[in-house]
Coordinates of C-alpha atoms and ligand atoms in Angstrom, one line a residue:
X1 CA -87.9 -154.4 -3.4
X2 CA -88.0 -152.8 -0.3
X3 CA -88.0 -149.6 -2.5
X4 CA -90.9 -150.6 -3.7
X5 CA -92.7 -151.0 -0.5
X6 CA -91.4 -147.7 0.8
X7 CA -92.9 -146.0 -2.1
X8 CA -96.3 -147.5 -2.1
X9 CA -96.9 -147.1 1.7
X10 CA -96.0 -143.6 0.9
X11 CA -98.4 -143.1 -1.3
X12 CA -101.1 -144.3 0.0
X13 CA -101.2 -142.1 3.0
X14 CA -100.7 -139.0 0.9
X15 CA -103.5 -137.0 -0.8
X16 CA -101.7 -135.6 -3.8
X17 CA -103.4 -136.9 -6.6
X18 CA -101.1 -139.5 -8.6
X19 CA -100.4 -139.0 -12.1
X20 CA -102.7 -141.0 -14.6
X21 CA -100.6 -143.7 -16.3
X22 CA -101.3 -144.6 -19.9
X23 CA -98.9 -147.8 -19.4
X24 CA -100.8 -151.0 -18.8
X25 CA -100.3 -152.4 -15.4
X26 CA -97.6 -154.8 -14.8
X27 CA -98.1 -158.3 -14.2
X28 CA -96.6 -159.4 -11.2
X29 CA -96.0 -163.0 -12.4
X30 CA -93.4 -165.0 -11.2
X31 CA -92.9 -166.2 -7.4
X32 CA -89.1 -166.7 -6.3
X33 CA -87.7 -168.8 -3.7
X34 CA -84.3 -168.4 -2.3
X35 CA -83.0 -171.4 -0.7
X36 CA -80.3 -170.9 2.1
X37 CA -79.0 -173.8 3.2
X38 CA -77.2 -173.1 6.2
X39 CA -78.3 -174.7 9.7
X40 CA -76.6 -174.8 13.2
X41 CA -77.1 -178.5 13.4
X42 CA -79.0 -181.3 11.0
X43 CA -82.5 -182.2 13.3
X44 CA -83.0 -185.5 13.6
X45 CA -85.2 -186.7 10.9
X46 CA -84.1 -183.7 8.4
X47 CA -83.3 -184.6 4.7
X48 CA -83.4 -181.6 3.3
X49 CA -80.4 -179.7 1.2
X50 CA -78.3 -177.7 4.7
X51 CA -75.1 -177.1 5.1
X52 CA -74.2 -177.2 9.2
X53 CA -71.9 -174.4 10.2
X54 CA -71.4 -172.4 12.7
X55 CA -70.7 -168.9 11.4
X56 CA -73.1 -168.6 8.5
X57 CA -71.1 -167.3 5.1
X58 CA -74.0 -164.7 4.6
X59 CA -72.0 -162.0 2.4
X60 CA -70.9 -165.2 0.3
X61 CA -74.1 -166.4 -0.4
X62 CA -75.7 -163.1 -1.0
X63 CA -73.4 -162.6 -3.6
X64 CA -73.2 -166.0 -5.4
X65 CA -77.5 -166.1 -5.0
X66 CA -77.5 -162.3 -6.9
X67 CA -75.1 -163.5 -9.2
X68 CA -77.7 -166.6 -10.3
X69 CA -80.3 -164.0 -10.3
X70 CA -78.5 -162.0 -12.8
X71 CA -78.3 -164.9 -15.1
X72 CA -81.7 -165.9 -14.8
X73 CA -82.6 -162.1 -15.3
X74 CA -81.5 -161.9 -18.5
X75 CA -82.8 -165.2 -19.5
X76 CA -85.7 -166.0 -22.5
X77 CA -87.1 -168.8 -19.7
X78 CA -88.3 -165.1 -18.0
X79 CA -88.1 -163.0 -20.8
X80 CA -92.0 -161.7 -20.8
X81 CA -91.8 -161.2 -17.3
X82 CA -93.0 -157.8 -15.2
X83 CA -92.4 -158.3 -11.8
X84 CA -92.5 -160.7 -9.1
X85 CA -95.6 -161.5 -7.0
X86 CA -94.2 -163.1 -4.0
X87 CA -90.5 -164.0 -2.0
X88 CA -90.0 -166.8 -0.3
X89 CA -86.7 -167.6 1.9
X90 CA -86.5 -171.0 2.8
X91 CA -84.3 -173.6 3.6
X92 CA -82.0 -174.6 6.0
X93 CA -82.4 -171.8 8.3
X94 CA -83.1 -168.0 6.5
X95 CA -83.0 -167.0 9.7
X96 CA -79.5 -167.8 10.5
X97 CA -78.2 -165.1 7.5
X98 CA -77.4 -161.9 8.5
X99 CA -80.3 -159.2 7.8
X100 CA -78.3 -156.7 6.1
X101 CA -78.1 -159.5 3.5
X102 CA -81.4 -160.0 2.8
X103 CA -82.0 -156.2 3.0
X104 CA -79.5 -156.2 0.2
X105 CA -80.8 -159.1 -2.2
X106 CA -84.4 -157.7 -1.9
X107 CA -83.1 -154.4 -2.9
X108 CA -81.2 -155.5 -5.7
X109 CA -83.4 -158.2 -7.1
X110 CA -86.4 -155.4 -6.3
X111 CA -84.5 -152.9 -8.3
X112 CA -83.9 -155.2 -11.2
X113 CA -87.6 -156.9 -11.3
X114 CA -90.2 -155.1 -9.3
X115 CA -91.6 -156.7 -6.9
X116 CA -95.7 -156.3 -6.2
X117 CA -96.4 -153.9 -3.9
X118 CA -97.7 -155.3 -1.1
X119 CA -96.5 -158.8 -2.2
X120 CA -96.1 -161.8 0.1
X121 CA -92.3 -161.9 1.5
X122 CA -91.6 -164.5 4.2
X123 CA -88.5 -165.6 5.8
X124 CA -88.6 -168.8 7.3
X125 CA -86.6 -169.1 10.8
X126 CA -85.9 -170.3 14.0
X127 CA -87.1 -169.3 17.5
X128 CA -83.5 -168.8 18.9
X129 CA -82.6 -166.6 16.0
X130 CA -85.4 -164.5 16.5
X131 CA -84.1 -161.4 18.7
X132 CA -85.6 -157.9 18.7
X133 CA -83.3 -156.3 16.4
X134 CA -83.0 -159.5 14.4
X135 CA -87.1 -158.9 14.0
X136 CA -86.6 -155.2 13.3
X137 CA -84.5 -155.3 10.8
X138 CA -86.6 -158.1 8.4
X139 CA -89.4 -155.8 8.4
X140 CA -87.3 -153.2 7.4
X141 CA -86.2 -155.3 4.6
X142 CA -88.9 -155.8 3.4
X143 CA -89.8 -159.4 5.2
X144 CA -93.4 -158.9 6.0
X145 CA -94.3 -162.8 6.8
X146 CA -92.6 -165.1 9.5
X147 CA -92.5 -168.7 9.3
X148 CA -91.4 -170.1 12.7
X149 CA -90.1 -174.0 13.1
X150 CA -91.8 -174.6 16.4
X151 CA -92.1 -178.5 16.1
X152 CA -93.4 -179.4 19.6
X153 CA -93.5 -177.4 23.1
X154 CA -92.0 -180.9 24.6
X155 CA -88.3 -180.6 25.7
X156 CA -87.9 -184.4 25.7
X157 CA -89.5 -184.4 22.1
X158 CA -87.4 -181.4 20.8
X159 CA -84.1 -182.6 22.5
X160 CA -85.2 -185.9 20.2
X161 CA -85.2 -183.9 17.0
X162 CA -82.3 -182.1 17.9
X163 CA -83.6 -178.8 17.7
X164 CA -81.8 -176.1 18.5
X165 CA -84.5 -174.2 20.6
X166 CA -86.5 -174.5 23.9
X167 CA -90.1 -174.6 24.0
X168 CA -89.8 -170.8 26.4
X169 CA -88.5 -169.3 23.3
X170 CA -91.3 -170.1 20.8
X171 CA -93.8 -167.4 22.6
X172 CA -90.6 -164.9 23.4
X173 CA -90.4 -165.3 19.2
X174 CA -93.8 -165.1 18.6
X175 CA -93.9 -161.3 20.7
X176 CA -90.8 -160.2 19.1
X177 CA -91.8 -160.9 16.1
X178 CA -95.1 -158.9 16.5
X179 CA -93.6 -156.2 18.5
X180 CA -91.3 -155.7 15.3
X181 CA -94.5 -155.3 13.2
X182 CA -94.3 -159.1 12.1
X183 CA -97.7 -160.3 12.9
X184 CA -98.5 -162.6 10.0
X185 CA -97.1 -165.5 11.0
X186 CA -97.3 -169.2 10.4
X187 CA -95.7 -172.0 13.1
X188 CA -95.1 -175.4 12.0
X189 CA -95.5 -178.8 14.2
X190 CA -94.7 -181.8 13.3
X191 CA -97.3 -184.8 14.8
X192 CA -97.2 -188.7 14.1
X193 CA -94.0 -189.0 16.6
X194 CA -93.0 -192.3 17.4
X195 CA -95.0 -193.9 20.8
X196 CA -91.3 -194.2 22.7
X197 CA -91.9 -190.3 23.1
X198 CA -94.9 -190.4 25.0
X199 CA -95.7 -186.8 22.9
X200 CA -98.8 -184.9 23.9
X201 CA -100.3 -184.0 20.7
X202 CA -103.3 -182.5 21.8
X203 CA -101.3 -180.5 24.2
X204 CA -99.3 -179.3 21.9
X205 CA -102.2 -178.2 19.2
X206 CA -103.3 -176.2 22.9
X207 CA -100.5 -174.5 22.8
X208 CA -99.7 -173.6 19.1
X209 CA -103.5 -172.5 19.5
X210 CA -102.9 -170.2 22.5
X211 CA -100.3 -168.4 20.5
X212 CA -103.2 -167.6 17.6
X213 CA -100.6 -167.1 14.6
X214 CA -103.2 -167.1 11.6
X215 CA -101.1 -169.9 9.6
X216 CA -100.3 -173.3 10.9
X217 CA -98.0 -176.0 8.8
X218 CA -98.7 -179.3 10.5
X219 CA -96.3 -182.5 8.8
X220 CA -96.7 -185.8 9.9
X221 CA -93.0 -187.3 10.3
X222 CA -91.9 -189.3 8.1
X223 CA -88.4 -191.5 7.9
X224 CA -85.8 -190.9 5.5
X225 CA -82.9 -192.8 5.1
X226 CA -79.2 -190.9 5.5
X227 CA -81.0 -189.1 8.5
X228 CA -80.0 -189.8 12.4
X229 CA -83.7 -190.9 12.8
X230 CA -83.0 -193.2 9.6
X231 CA -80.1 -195.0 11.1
X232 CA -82.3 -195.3 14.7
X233 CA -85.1 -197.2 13.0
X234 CA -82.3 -199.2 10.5
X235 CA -81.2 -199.7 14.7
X236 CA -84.5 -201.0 16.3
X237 CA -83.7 -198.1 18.4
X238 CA -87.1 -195.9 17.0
X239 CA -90.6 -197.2 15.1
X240 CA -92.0 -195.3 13.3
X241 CA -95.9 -194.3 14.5
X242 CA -98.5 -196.8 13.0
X243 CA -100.6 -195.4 10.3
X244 CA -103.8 -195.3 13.1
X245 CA -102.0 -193.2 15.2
X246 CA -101.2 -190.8 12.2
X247 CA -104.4 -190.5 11.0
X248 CA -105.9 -189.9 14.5
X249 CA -103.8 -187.7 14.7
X250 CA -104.3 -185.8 11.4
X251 CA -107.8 -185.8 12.1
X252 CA -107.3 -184.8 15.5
X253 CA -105.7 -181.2 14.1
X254 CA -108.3 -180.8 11.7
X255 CA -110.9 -181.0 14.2
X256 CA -109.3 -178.8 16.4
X257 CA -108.1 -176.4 14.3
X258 CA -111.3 -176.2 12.3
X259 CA -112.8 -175.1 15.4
X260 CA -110.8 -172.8 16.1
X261 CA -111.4 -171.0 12.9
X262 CA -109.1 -172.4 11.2
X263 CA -109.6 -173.1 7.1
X264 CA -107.9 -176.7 6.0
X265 CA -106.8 -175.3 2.8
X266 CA -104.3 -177.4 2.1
X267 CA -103.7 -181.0 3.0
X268 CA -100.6 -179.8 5.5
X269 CA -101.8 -176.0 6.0
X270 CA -104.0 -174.4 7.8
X271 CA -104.8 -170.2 8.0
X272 CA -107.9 -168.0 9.2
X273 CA -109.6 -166.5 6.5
X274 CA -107.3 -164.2 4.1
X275 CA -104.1 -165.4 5.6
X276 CA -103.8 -168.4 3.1
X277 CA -99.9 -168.6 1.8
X278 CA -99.9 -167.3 -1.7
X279 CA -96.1 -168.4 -2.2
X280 CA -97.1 -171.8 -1.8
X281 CA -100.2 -171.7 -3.3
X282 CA -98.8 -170.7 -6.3
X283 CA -97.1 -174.1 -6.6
X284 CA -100.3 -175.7 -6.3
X285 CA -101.9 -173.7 -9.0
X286 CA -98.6 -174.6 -11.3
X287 CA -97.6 -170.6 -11.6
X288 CA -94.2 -169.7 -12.7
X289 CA -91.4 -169.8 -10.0
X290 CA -88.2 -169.2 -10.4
X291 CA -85.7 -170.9 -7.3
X292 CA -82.1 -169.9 -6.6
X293 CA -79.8 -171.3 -3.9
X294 CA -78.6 -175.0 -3.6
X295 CA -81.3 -177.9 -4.6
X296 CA -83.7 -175.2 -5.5
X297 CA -86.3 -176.3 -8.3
X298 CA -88.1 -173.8 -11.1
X299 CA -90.8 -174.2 -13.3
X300 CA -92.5 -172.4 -16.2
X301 CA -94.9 -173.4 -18.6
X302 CA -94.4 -177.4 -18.7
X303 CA -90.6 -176.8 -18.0
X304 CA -88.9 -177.4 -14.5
X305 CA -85.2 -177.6 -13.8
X306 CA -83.7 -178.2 -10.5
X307 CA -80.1 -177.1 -9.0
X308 CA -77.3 -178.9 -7.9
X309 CA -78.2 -179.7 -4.3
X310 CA -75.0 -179.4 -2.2
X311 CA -73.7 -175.9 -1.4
X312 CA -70.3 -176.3 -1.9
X313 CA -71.3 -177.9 -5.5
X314 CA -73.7 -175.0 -6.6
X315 CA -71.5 -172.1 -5.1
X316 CA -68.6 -173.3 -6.9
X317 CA -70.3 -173.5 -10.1
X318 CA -71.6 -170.0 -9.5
X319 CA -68.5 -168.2 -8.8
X320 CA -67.1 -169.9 -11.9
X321 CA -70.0 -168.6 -14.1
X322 CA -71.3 -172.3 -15.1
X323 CA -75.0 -173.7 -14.7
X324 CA -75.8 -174.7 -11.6
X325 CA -78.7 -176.6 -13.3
X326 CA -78.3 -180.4 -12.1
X327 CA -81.5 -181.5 -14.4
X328 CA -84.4 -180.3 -16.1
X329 CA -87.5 -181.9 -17.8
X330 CA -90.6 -181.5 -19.8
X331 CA -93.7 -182.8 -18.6
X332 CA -95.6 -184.4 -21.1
X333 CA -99.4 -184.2 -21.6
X334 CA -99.6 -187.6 -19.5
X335 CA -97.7 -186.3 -16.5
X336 CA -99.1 -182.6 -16.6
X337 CA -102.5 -184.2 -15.9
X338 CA -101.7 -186.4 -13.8
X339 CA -99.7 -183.8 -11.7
X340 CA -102.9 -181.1 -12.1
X341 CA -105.0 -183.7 -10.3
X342 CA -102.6 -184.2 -7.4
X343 CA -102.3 -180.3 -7.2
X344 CA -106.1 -179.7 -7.5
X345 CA -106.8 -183.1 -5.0
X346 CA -104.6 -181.4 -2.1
X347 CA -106.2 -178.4 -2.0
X348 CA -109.7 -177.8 -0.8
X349 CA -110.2 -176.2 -4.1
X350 CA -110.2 -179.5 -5.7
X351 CA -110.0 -180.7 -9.2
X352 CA -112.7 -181.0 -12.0
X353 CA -115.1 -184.0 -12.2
X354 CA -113.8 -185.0 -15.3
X355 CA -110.2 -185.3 -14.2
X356 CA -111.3 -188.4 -12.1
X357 CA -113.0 -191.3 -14.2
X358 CA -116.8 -192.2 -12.9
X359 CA -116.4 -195.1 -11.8
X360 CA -113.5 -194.2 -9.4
X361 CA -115.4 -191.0 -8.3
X362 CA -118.2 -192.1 -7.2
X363 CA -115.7 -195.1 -4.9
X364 CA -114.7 -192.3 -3.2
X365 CA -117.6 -190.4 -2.5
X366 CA -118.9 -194.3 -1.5
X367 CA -116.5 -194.7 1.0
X368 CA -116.5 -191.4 2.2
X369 CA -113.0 -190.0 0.4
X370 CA -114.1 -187.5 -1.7
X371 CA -117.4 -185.4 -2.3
X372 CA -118.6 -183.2 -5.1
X373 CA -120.1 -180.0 -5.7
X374 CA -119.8 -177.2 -8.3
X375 CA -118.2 -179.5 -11.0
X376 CA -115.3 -180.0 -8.4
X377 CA -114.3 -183.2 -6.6
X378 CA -112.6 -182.1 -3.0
X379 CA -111.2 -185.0 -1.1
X380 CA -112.4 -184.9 2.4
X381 CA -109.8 -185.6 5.6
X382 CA -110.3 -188.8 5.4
X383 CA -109.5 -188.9 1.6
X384 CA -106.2 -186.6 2.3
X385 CA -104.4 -189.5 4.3
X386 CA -105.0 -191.4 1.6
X387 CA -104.2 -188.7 -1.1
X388 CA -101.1 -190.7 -2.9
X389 CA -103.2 -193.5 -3.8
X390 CA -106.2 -191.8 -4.9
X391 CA -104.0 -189.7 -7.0
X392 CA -102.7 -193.1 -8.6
X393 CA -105.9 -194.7 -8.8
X394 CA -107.4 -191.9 -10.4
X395 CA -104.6 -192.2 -13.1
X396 CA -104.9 -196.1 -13.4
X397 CA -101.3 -196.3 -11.7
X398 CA -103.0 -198.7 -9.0
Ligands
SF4_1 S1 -83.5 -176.4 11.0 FE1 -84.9 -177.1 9.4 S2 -83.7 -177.3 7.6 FE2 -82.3 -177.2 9.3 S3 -81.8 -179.3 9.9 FE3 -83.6 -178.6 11.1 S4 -85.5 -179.2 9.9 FE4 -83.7 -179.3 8.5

């Protein structure tokens, strides 16, 4: 990939005129996520798929996540495919492999697949990971978008969540990152925090605010079981915030953020104008991924298949040349419109009027949920928090 980059920043500085193509263009059409899983310690109210170590295997999982890309290479699923549109590391903590990995799974996945020039490539990670050559050598990678887990600038709060950072290192990231050349960014909180904490949330939106990344994630917590903040509630010893709080709270960020130029795109995403994720949106418009790693999912067409979750599991299954598929299904007509209209309803590009029967509509716009405009129905903020139910109303699931 990086290849790729290289070449096309090359050429567009130089004036020699470029050799007309006959060849059609290529249709940059499927978006990949890599899921690494590895984490220096499991935050508190974390569910997702990590594996907690302390040296990350990097080389390992370079070389059992190129190996899964060689057999989905030569798959039919991806047979009419040109190239790939946009890169997304995720996990666990990206940020925690070593760079020369990611330089090298870029490369090779770029040289086997091109990948768009100019395409979306983000690498999620942590502030403490973030040093200068650390930064330095993403963008030489190819990484050209940084998504930072910022959480809260409250010690007490991130000492909570056991996060591995302090809240002096978010802004230290936040310059590296742009000194490297990293400047589209996107910082995460997390709000609806249980009262005990006594979190500032306004505070804290001042402060992600002061740090104007043009991207903001903002998640309301929510409790899983087989997490630490699980077992406290299980305990007595946490409560979760009451569903006032978190919609004050929601609506608290839209406000501000939307006043600070901010477009609500998404119901959990916020970006100034042009710096919308196209990774994610892509989900939300149901294009083509294709996910490697532990518990990463795929989809094409009305297919979607899902790994085995654990590392140990999927790496094993890897190195001995078996599937690491744990499941797959086809949606059916049913459940492809049903899924459409929660895509479409949590994004401020909405759905079609006549996904959402009359009668129902014209509730919502009633009571404030939902208006409409251009054949589309867009759920307001107020409609967001209540997104789930609308969805299942709107489907006669209520
Ligand atoms: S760093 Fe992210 S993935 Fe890892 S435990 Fe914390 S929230 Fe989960």
């Amino acid at each position: 990939m990086a290849v790729l980059c290289r070449v096309s920043r090359r050429l567009s500085t130089t004036r020699v005129p470029l050799p007309v193509s006959r060849s059609p263009p290529l249709l940059f059409g499927v978006h990949l996520y890599l899921h690494v899983p590895f984490c220096a310690r499991r935050c508190s109210y974390c569910d997702f798929a990590i594996a907690v170590r302390r040296e990350t295997p990097s080389r390992e999982y370079a070389d059992r996540v190129l190996a899964e890309w060689s057999h989905w290479r030569r798959h039919e699923r991806w047979a009419g495919e040109q190239g790939i549109a946009t890169v997304y590391f995720g996990g666990g903590t990206p940020s925690r492999l070593d760079p020369g990995e990611v330089a090298r799974i870029l490369d090779i996945i770029g040289s086997e697949l091109p990948i768009a020039p100019g395409a979306e490539i983000t690498l999620e990670a942590n502030p403490e990971d973030v040093t200068d050559d650390a930064a330095r050598a993403w963008q030489r990678a190819g990484v050209n978008r940084v998504s930072l887990g910022v959480q809260s600038f409250d010690p007490s709060v991130l000492a909570w969540m056991h996060r591995t950072h302090t809240a002096a290192q978010v802004p230290e990231a936040v310059a590296r990152l742009r000194g490297a050349g990293l400047a589209e960014l996107s910082l995460d909180m997390i709000y609806a925090l249980p009262a005990h904490l006594g979190r500032d949330w306004r505070g804290d939106l001042a402060q992600v605010l002061a740090l104007e990344a043009p991207h903001l994630s903002l998640y309301g917590l929510t409790v899983e079981s087989h997490t630490p903040l699980g077992r406290w509630v299980d305990r007595g010893q946490a409560s979760p915030a009451p569903d006032e709080r978190y919609a004050e709270e929601f609506l608290l960020a839209h406000a501000t953020l939307n006043a600070a130029g901010y477009r609500h795109y998404e119901v959990s995403n916020y970006g100034k104008p042009g710096h919308e994720a196209r990774h994610n949106s892509a989900y939300w418009r149901r294009a083509p991924y294709l996910g490697l790693g532990p518990s990463a999912h795929s989809a094409t067409g009305d297919l979607r298949w899902w790994n085995l979750r654990e590392w140990a599991a999927w790496s094993l299954a890897i190195e001995a040349g078996d599937s690491a598929v744990a499941g797959e299904e086809r949606l059916d007509a049913t459940s492809r419109g049903l899924e459409d209209l929660y895509l479409g309803l949590r994004t401020d590009a909405g759905a079609g009027v006549g996904a959402v029967p009359a009668a129902v509509l014209g509730n919502w716009v009633e009571a404030g949920w939902a208006v409409v405009a251009d054949g589309r129905v867009r759920l307001t903020p107020e409609g967001w928090l209540r997104l789930d139910a609308l969805v299942a109303s709107a489907g006669g699931r209520d």
